[in-house]
Short mmCIF file of C-alpha atoms in Angstrom, two decimals:
data_model
loop_
_atom_site.label_atom_id
_atom_site.label_comp_id
_atom_site.label_asym_id
_atom_site.label_seq_id
_atom_site.Cartn_x
_atom_site.Cartn_y
_atom_site.Cartn_z
CA MET A 1 -74.92 59.41 105.96
CA PRO A 2 -73.19 59.24 109.58
CA THR A 3 -74.53 56.42 111.87
CA VAL A 4 -75.35 56.79 115.81
CA LEU A 5 -75.72 53.61 118.00
CA ILE A 6 -78.06 54.39 120.51
CA ILE A 7 -77.65 51.49 123.65
CA ASP A 8 -80.55 52.03 126.18
CA ASP A 9 -83.19 49.63 127.64
CA ASN A 10 -85.60 52.66 127.49
CA ALA A 11 -87.37 52.58 124.39
CA ALA A 12 -89.09 56.03 124.86
CA VAL A 13 -85.20 57.58 125.22
CA ALA A 14 -83.95 55.56 122.09
CA ILE A 15 -87.22 56.81 120.00
CA ALA A 16 -86.50 60.13 121.26
CA LEU A 17 -82.98 60.09 120.12
CA GLU A 18 -83.40 58.49 116.63
CA VAL A 19 -86.34 61.27 115.90
CA LEU A 20 -83.88 63.86 116.91
CA PHE A 21 -81.00 62.53 114.65
CA SER A 22 -83.46 61.94 111.85
CA LEU A 23 -84.01 65.59 111.44
CA HIS A 24 -80.63 66.30 111.11
CA ASP A 25 -79.50 63.67 108.71
CA ILE A 26 -77.98 61.27 111.20
CA ALA A 27 -79.07 57.65 111.27
CA ALA A 28 -79.76 56.09 114.01
CA LEU A 29 -79.59 52.24 115.27
CA ARG A 30 -80.94 51.23 118.79
CA ALA A 31 -80.26 48.27 121.09
CA ALA A 32 -81.68 47.61 124.33
CA SER A 33 -78.96 45.89 126.08
CA PRO A 34 -75.13 45.74 126.10
CA GLU A 35 -75.07 42.45 124.49
CA GLU A 36 -77.22 43.57 121.48
CA GLY A 37 -75.32 46.58 121.24
CA LEU A 38 -71.75 45.06 121.02
CA ALA A 39 -73.32 42.62 118.38
CA VAL A 40 -74.46 45.49 116.57
CA LEU A 41 -71.18 46.97 116.41
CA ALA A 42 -69.57 43.52 115.61
CA ARG A 43 -71.53 43.10 112.06
CA GLN A 44 -71.60 46.85 111.19
CA PRO A 45 -69.74 49.98 111.54
CA VAL A 46 -70.87 53.04 113.49
CA ASP A 47 -69.56 56.67 113.79
CA LEU A 48 -70.45 57.15 117.48
CA VAL A 49 -72.25 55.42 120.23
CA ILE A 50 -74.68 56.60 122.85
CA GLN A 51 -74.97 54.41 125.78
CA ASP A 52 -77.35 54.51 129.38
CA MET A 53 -75.29 53.74 132.45
CA ASN A 54 -77.86 51.42 133.69
CA PHE A 55 -79.95 48.46 132.28
CA SER A 56 -81.64 46.72 135.21
CA ALA A 57 -84.48 48.33 136.34
CA ASP A 58 -83.30 47.91 140.17
CA THR A 59 -79.78 49.14 139.36
CA THR A 60 -78.22 52.55 139.68
CA SER A 61 -74.55 51.98 140.41
CA GLY A 62 -73.74 52.14 136.63
CA GLU A 63 -71.61 49.14 136.86
CA GLU A 64 -73.50 47.64 133.61
CA GLY A 65 -72.47 50.84 131.86
CA VAL A 66 -68.94 50.92 133.08
CA ALA A 67 -68.53 47.47 131.90
CA LEU A 68 -70.12 47.89 128.64
CA PHE A 69 -68.06 51.11 127.98
CA ARG A 70 -64.50 49.25 128.72
CA GLU A 71 -65.79 46.38 126.31
CA ILE A 72 -66.38 49.10 123.34
CA ARG A 73 -63.32 50.58 124.29
CA GLN A 74 -61.21 47.00 123.97
CA ARG A 75 -62.83 46.11 120.85
CA HIS A 76 -63.13 49.50 118.96
CA PRO A 77 -60.65 51.74 120.84
CA ASP A 78 -61.32 54.60 118.27
CA LEU A 79 -64.64 54.76 118.63
CA PRO A 80 -66.32 57.75 119.92
CA VAL A 81 -68.81 57.11 123.20
CA ILE A 82 -71.19 59.62 124.99
CA LEU A 83 -72.40 58.34 128.36
CA LEU A 84 -75.76 59.13 129.16
CA THR A 85 -76.99 59.29 132.80
CA ALA A 86 -79.78 60.25 135.06
CA TRP A 87 -77.30 59.86 138.10
CA THR A 88 -77.32 62.74 140.81
CA HIS A 89 -73.71 61.85 141.34
CA LEU A 90 -71.43 61.68 138.21
CA ASP A 91 -68.23 60.89 139.57
CA ALA A 92 -68.01 57.34 137.79
CA ALA A 93 -69.09 59.13 134.46
CA VAL A 94 -66.36 61.70 134.97
CA ASP A 95 -63.98 58.87 135.67
CA LEU A 96 -64.88 57.33 132.55
CA VAL A 97 -64.42 60.69 130.63
CA LYS A 98 -61.06 60.61 132.03
CA ALA A 99 -60.49 56.90 130.90
CA GLY A 100 -61.64 57.95 127.05
CA ALA A 101 -65.20 58.61 126.98
CA ALA A 102 -66.19 61.26 124.63
CA ASP A 103 -68.29 63.14 126.76
CA TYR A 104 -71.32 62.20 129.35
CA LEU A 105 -74.93 64.12 129.43
CA SER A 106 -77.40 64.13 131.92
CA LYS A 107 -81.27 62.97 131.38
CA PRO A 108 -83.15 64.66 130.63
CA TRP A 109 -80.65 66.19 127.93
CA ASN A 110 -80.36 69.45 126.11
CA ASP A 111 -81.15 68.75 122.20
CA GLU A 112 -78.81 71.63 121.06
CA ARG A 113 -75.85 70.60 123.32
CA LEU A 114 -76.29 66.85 122.32
CA LEU A 115 -76.31 67.77 118.56
CA ALA A 116 -73.25 69.79 118.80
CA THR A 117 -71.29 67.23 120.67
CA VAL A 118 -72.83 64.40 118.27
CA THR A 119 -71.85 66.45 115.44
CA ASN A 120 -68.39 67.64 116.39
CA LEU A 121 -67.28 63.75 117.14
CA ILE A 122 -68.66 62.63 113.77
CA GLU A 123 -66.71 65.26 112.05
CA LEU A 124 -63.59 64.51 114.27
CA GLY A 125 -64.00 60.99 113.63
CA GLN A 126 -64.14 61.38 109.81
CA ALA A 127 -61.14 63.78 109.98
CA ASN A 128 -59.34 61.09 112.09
CA ARG A 129 -60.17 57.93 109.71
CA ALA A 130 -59.29 60.22 106.54
CA LEU A 131 -55.86 61.29 108.40
CA THR A 132 -55.10 57.47 109.40
CA SER A 133 -56.27 56.48 105.94
CA ARG A 134 -53.55 58.92 104.27
CA LEU A 135 -50.89 57.85 106.81
CA GLN A 136 -51.39 54.39 106.16
CA ARG A 137 -51.00 55.11 102.03
CA GLU A 138 -47.86 57.11 102.91
CA ARG A 139 -46.53 54.42 104.69
CA ARG A 140 -47.27 51.65 102.27
CA ALA A 141 -45.76 54.17 99.27
CA LYS A 142 -42.65 54.58 101.70
CA ARG A 143 -42.42 50.57 102.12
CA GLU A 144 -42.38 49.92 98.23
CA LEU A 145 -40.17 52.65 97.69
CA GLU A 146 -37.70 51.26 99.97
CA GLN A 147 -38.25 47.56 98.97
CA ASN A 148 -38.30 48.39 95.35
CA PHE A 149 -35.40 51.31 94.75
CA ASP A 150 -32.06 51.55 95.99
CA LEU A 151 -32.27 54.93 97.84
CA ARG A 152 -28.92 55.29 99.02
CA GLY A 153 -29.43 55.19 102.70
CA LEU A 154 -31.69 58.44 102.61
CA VAL A 155 -33.75 59.42 105.84
CA TRP A 156 -37.00 61.08 104.87
CA GLN A 157 -40.57 60.83 106.01
CA ASP A 158 -42.46 63.60 104.31
CA PRO A 159 -44.77 63.09 101.24
CA ALA A 160 -43.43 66.17 99.52
CA THR A 161 -40.30 63.99 99.46
CA GLU A 162 -41.82 61.08 98.55
CA ARG A 163 -43.20 62.31 95.43
CA VAL A 164 -39.97 63.61 94.30
CA LEU A 165 -38.08 60.01 95.02
CA HIS A 166 -41.20 58.61 93.37
CA LEU A 167 -40.58 60.49 90.03
CA ALA A 168 -36.81 60.10 90.24
CA CYS A 169 -36.83 56.01 90.72
CA GLN A 170 -39.53 56.23 87.73
CA VAL A 171 -37.20 57.85 85.11
CA ALA A 172 -33.91 56.55 86.65
CA ARG A 173 -33.84 54.01 84.11
CA ALA A 174 -34.61 56.30 81.18
CA ASP A 175 -31.52 57.45 79.41
CA VAL A 176 -32.46 61.20 79.48
CA PRO A 177 -31.28 64.42 81.29
CA VAL A 178 -32.29 65.05 84.44
CA LEU A 179 -32.90 68.68 86.16
CA ILE A 180 -33.05 68.83 89.63
CA THR A 181 -34.15 72.45 91.18
CA GLY A 182 -34.41 73.68 94.51
CA PRO A 183 -32.73 76.08 97.02
CA ASN A 184 -29.17 75.23 98.24
CA GLY A 185 -28.57 72.47 100.81
CA THR A 186 -32.04 70.47 100.23
CA GLY A 187 -30.25 67.59 99.36
CA LYS A 188 -30.26 67.73 95.26
CA GLU A 189 -26.79 65.54 94.80
CA ARG A 190 -28.44 62.76 97.01
CA ILE A 191 -31.22 62.62 94.35
CA ALA A 192 -28.74 62.33 91.61
CA GLU A 193 -26.99 59.65 93.21
CA ILE A 194 -30.64 57.85 94.00
CA ILE A 195 -31.14 58.44 89.73
CA GLN A 196 -27.73 56.75 89.07
CA ALA A 197 -28.18 53.91 91.82
CA ASN A 198 -31.25 52.81 89.87
CA SER A 199 -30.22 53.52 86.44
CA GLN A 200 -29.40 51.01 83.48
CA VAL A 201 -25.26 51.62 84.65
CA PRO A 202 -25.66 51.56 88.62
CA ASP A 203 -22.15 50.17 88.65
CA GLY A 204 -20.82 52.99 86.45
CA PRO A 205 -19.01 55.98 87.69
CA PHE A 206 -20.80 59.00 89.17
CA VAL A 207 -18.83 62.14 88.28
CA VAL A 208 -19.55 65.61 89.96
CA LEU A 209 -18.61 68.94 89.00
CA ASN A 210 -19.90 72.00 90.87
CA CYS A 211 -19.96 74.84 87.86
CA GLY A 212 -20.21 77.39 90.93
CA ALA A 213 -17.11 76.60 92.88
CA LEU A 214 -14.55 77.11 89.91
CA PRO A 215 -13.47 80.14 87.85
CA SER A 216 -15.43 80.25 84.50
CA GLU A 217 -12.30 80.20 82.21
CA LEU A 218 -11.23 76.65 84.01
CA ILE A 219 -14.86 75.00 83.84
CA GLU A 220 -14.39 74.02 80.19
CA ALA A 221 -11.13 72.17 81.06
CA GLU A 222 -12.91 70.77 83.98
CA LEU A 223 -15.50 69.31 81.74
CA PHE A 224 -14.00 68.41 78.39
CA GLY A 225 -10.19 68.03 79.70
CA ALA A 226 -7.29 69.98 78.25
CA ASP A 227 -4.15 69.04 76.07
CA ALA A 228 -0.71 70.07 77.47
CA GLY A 229 -0.05 73.77 76.75
CA ALA A 230 -3.81 74.68 76.06
CA TYR A 231 -3.79 77.13 78.83
CA THR A 232 -1.05 78.63 81.29
CA GLY A 233 -0.33 76.24 83.70
CA ALA A 234 -1.46 73.35 81.75
CA SER A 235 1.85 71.32 81.52
CA LYS A 236 0.44 68.04 80.74
CA ALA A 237 -2.46 66.63 79.42
CA ARG A 238 -5.44 66.23 81.63
CA GLU A 239 -8.88 64.35 81.55
CA GLY A 240 -12.28 65.90 81.78
CA LYS A 241 -15.22 65.06 83.75
CA PHE A 242 -16.82 63.56 80.52
CA GLU A 243 -14.18 61.03 79.99
CA ALA A 244 -14.14 60.39 83.71
CA ALA A 245 -18.01 59.86 83.96
CA ASP A 246 -17.63 57.54 80.53
CA GLY A 247 -20.32 54.78 81.02
CA GLY A 248 -22.22 56.51 83.66
CA THR A 249 -23.67 59.65 85.22
CA LEU A 250 -22.04 63.18 85.42
CA PHE A 251 -23.66 65.49 88.36
CA LEU A 252 -23.55 69.23 86.96
CA ASP A 253 -24.16 71.19 90.07
CA GLU A 254 -25.26 74.84 89.86
CA ILE A 255 -25.33 74.43 86.12
CA GLY A 256 -26.42 78.22 86.14
CA ASN A 257 -22.90 79.31 86.96
CA LEU A 258 -21.69 77.39 83.39
CA PRO A 259 -20.34 80.32 80.92
CA LEU A 260 -22.01 80.89 77.66
CA ALA A 261 -19.01 79.45 75.71
CA GLY A 262 -19.07 76.28 77.83
CA GLN A 263 -23.29 76.10 77.09
CA MET A 264 -22.56 75.70 73.58
CA LYS A 265 -20.09 72.97 74.10
CA LEU A 266 -22.10 71.12 76.67
CA LEU A 267 -25.04 71.10 74.10
CA ARG A 268 -23.32 69.67 71.47
CA VAL A 269 -22.15 66.95 73.93
CA LEU A 270 -25.60 66.30 74.91
CA GLU A 271 -26.80 65.92 71.18
CA THR A 272 -23.71 63.97 69.69
CA GLY A 273 -21.99 62.48 72.56
CA ARG A 274 -18.72 64.12 71.22
CA PHE A 275 -16.26 66.92 72.32
CA GLU A 276 -12.67 67.91 71.75
CA ARG A 277 -10.42 68.83 74.71
CA LEU A 278 -9.25 72.35 74.89
CA GLY A 279 -6.15 72.61 72.71
CA SER A 280 -7.21 69.44 70.75
CA ASN A 281 -8.74 69.05 67.34
CA ARG A 282 -9.26 65.14 67.99
CA GLU A 283 -13.08 64.58 68.72
CA ARG A 284 -13.65 62.02 71.67
CA GLN A 285 -16.75 60.04 71.69
CA VAL A 286 -18.79 59.25 75.17
CA LYS A 287 -21.50 58.01 76.64
CA VAL A 288 -22.79 59.72 79.79
CA ARG A 289 -26.17 60.50 81.46
CA VAL A 290 -26.25 64.41 82.37
CA ILE A 291 -27.95 65.21 85.58
CA SER A 292 -27.75 68.96 86.34
CA ALA A 293 -29.10 71.03 89.33
CA THR A 294 -29.63 74.60 90.17
CA ASN A 295 -31.00 77.04 92.62
CA ALA A 296 -31.19 79.63 90.26
CA ASP A 297 -34.09 80.88 88.10
CA LEU A 298 -33.04 79.37 84.76
CA GLY A 299 -36.65 81.27 82.97
CA ALA A 300 -34.99 84.62 83.87
CA MET A 301 -31.71 83.79 82.98
CA ILE A 302 -32.78 82.64 79.54
CA ARG A 303 -34.74 86.10 79.48
CA ALA A 304 -31.63 87.92 80.41
CA GLY A 305 -29.40 86.49 77.67
CA SER A 306 -27.29 84.52 80.34
CA PHE A 307 -28.60 81.12 79.66
CA ARG A 308 -29.06 79.52 76.59
CA GLU A 309 -32.73 78.46 75.84
CA ASP A 310 -31.91 75.44 73.52
CA LEU A 311 -29.83 74.01 76.53
CA PHE A 312 -32.18 74.43 79.03
CA TYR A 313 -34.57 72.19 76.86
CA ARG A 314 -32.02 69.84 76.38
CA LEU A 315 -31.15 69.39 80.29
CA ASN A 316 -34.96 69.92 81.09
CA VAL A 317 -36.43 66.84 79.45
CA ILE A 318 -37.42 65.88 83.50
CA GLU A 319 -37.62 68.27 85.93
CA LEU A 320 -37.37 67.27 89.54
CA ARG A 321 -38.33 70.13 91.76
CA LEU A 322 -37.12 69.75 95.34
CA PRO A 323 -38.78 71.86 97.86
CA PRO A 324 -37.09 73.62 100.69
CA LEU A 325 -36.82 71.89 104.30
CA ALA A 326 -39.58 73.70 105.57
CA ALA A 327 -41.96 72.52 103.14
CA ARG A 328 -41.22 68.88 104.30
CA PRO A 329 -41.90 69.25 107.94
CA GLY A 330 -41.99 65.36 108.03
CA ASP A 331 -38.60 65.17 107.28
CA ILE A 332 -37.13 67.44 109.87
CA LEU A 333 -37.35 65.31 113.26
CA PRO A 334 -36.03 62.01 111.20
CA LEU A 335 -33.25 63.88 109.95
CA ALA A 336 -32.28 65.37 113.26
CA LEU A 337 -32.30 62.06 114.71
CA SER A 338 -30.18 60.73 111.88
CA PHE A 339 -27.55 63.36 112.54
CA LEU A 340 -27.23 62.60 116.28
CA PRO A 341 -24.71 60.24 117.59
CA ARG A 342 -25.61 57.28 119.39
CA GLY A 343 -26.67 57.83 122.95
CA LYS A 344 -27.92 61.48 122.30
CA ARG A 345 -31.88 62.30 122.26
CA LEU A 346 -33.85 65.12 121.79
CA HIS A 347 -36.19 66.70 124.52
CA ALA A 348 -39.80 67.09 123.49
CA SER A 349 -39.35 71.02 123.91
CA ALA A 350 -36.09 70.99 121.38
CA GLU A 351 -38.30 68.75 119.07
CA ALA A 352 -40.74 71.34 118.96
CA ALA A 353 -38.09 74.06 118.30
CA LEU A 354 -36.73 72.31 115.22
CA LEU A 355 -40.40 72.21 113.85
CA ALA A 356 -41.10 75.76 114.16
CA HIS A 357 -37.69 77.01 112.77
CA THR A 358 -37.93 77.94 109.26
CA TRP A 359 -34.40 76.40 108.25
CA PRO A 360 -33.52 78.61 105.46
CA GLY A 361 -30.29 76.94 105.30
CA ASN A 362 -32.22 73.55 104.62
CA VAL A 363 -30.71 70.11 105.25
CA ARG A 364 -27.50 71.49 105.09
CA GLU A 365 -27.92 74.01 108.35
CA LEU A 366 -30.00 71.18 110.50
CA LYS A 367 -27.07 68.94 109.73
CA ASN A 368 -24.62 71.63 111.18
CA VAL A 369 -27.54 72.55 114.22
CA MET A 370 -27.21 68.93 115.29
CA ALA A 371 -23.46 68.38 115.15
CA ARG A 372 -23.30 71.73 117.58
CA ALA A 373 -25.83 70.70 119.95
CA SER A 374 -24.18 67.32 120.31
CA LEU A 375 -21.11 68.91 121.46
CA LEU A 376 -22.97 71.44 123.59
CA ALA A 377 -25.53 69.03 125.44
CA GLN A 378 -24.33 68.36 129.04
CA GLY A 379 -25.97 65.10 128.98
CA GLU A 380 -27.62 62.60 126.68
CA VAL A 381 -30.76 64.75 126.11
CA ILE A 382 -30.41 67.61 123.85
CA MET A 383 -32.37 70.77 125.18
CA VAL A 384 -33.73 73.97 123.31
CA ALA A 385 -30.79 76.07 124.64
CA ASP A 386 -28.44 73.44 123.03
CA LEU A 387 -29.64 73.89 119.31
CA GLY A 388 -28.76 77.79 119.33
CA LEU A 389 -32.13 78.35 117.31
CA PRO A 390 -33.44 82.10 117.27
CA ALA A 391 -36.40 82.08 119.73
CA VAL A 392 -39.77 81.54 118.90
CA HIS A 393 -42.17 83.55 120.38
CA VAL A 394 -45.87 81.61 120.58
CA ALA A 395 -48.55 84.00 121.56
CA ALA A 396 -50.20 83.41 124.56
CA ASN A 397 -53.01 81.09 124.54
CA ASP A 398 -55.30 80.84 127.69
CA THR A 399 -57.73 78.99 126.23
CA GLU A 400 -57.60 74.60 126.22
CA PRO A 401 -57.65 73.39 122.41
CA ASP A 402 -60.84 71.59 121.88
CA ARG A 403 -61.08 68.58 119.56
CA ASP A 404 -61.39 70.35 116.35
CA ALA A 405 -58.44 72.50 117.15
CA ILE A 406 -56.56 69.31 117.96
CA ALA A 407 -57.60 67.24 114.64
CA GLN A 408 -57.06 70.53 112.26
CA ALA A 409 -53.40 70.94 113.88
CA LEU A 410 -52.69 67.17 113.33
CA ALA A 411 -54.11 66.98 109.76
CA ARG A 412 -51.86 70.16 109.14
CA ALA A 413 -48.76 68.48 110.53
CA GLY A 414 -49.69 65.29 108.58
CA GLY A 415 -49.91 63.28 111.79
CA VAL A 416 -46.78 64.62 113.49
CA VAL A 417 -47.65 65.11 116.97
CA ALA A 418 -44.42 66.85 117.69
CA GLN A 419 -45.30 69.55 115.01
CA ALA A 420 -48.71 69.72 115.74
CA ALA A 421 -48.10 70.28 119.81
CA ALA A 422 -45.50 73.07 118.58
CA GLU A 423 -48.35 74.87 116.44
CA LEU A 424 -50.81 74.58 119.60
CA GLY A 425 -48.09 75.51 122.00
CA LEU A 426 -47.89 72.23 124.10
CA SER A 427 -45.39 69.92 124.77
CA ARG A 428 -45.60 66.56 122.97
CA GLN A 429 -46.76 64.92 125.94
CA ALA A 430 -49.02 67.46 127.02
CA LEU A 431 -50.61 66.98 123.47
CA TYR A 432 -50.80 63.05 123.79
CA ARG A 433 -52.59 63.48 127.32
CA ARG A 434 -55.32 65.83 125.70
CA MET A 435 -55.58 63.37 122.67
CA GLU A 436 -56.15 60.40 125.02
CA ARG A 437 -58.24 62.22 127.27
CA LEU A 438 -60.67 63.18 123.92
CA GLY A 439 -60.17 60.06 122.52
CA ILE A 440 -58.00 61.02 119.67
CA ALA A 441 -56.34 58.09 118.09
CA ARG A 442 -52.64 58.13 117.86
CA SER A 443 -51.36 57.30 114.68
CA ALA A 444 -49.00 54.33 114.32
#
């Protein structure tokens, strides 16, 4: 049950509020003086404070209320405070709202308005605490990963990336094949490098073969090697990728492009560690950890007969699904900043544009956009025009976003203010000003 602290020297006011809240499942605590109220706050948590502005019978200046508010704000910066005043002139109360008070109400108050305000503030506070707790967990998980594993300098922030990294590091030391799936340009090779770096053979070779970059008739030779004369143009024997990766890791990108004959031989190597070079009858033995990657639907390829089902299950002992960049919005700005040369920075409007873009080309597209923007920017600040992204049309919104709208946008954005600002059609600075005015805590 949420709890409200009422700080008012008028017992009748405090009792009336206590009865009102009890009828709506809100617990109420009472304090008759600023000192007593601060003591209550020191010994137990509350969700909201309603405080009077005058506590001496012959005082109407509001100075006591101002001092109390500032003390609460200093000790409990995230605690919402509603000011209760019987003043005719409310200038000082308005100034306190600008300084961070959640709201002010005149005596006598309207029960419906008071309840609506209290309920909204409590719900917003709960949402903020949940968001803060989640961000703290995510930061703690990120620190633990960075401290316990070699992440090869990977730049990331989004929880979706953290989940992939956590699983990758968890299975890295197990000598089993790993299949990394996801769209082109998402960073599948970087994940493979991280698995290798945290494997039992981190100093072993890491060999890469892009199965989609070679003619199908040459892929087997690339994989297994070839003796002299094995095919036209093979004037001397050559080592294949499996031999080169012996004692380490072989990363097979775009595995869906491997022809059926190569798939059969690959399956044998995975099962026995043995293979033959093209044009040779001599078996060779290797110990290689195979990590493969694809953006193709291997299940559909199996149904079409273009990919072996037994090979799929052999490669897919562990599957890591790397989401597209648009599904990892927390990574966008950290990655963008990492791609900028020293001395360059992003304008808030450029940050909002980056967050609003759908990134069909994923991280590869983002890297290219930042390289182009760095060259085109006239000064150290990169503007929206420098990015060269398609214009994003935001529907006109003449209404000021309220606390609920801002809290929900922040929750959807995982606490990333620039992303929430873009959703609300505001600049980051404008959203910060509204958060400060409404008493919404920034996430550190």
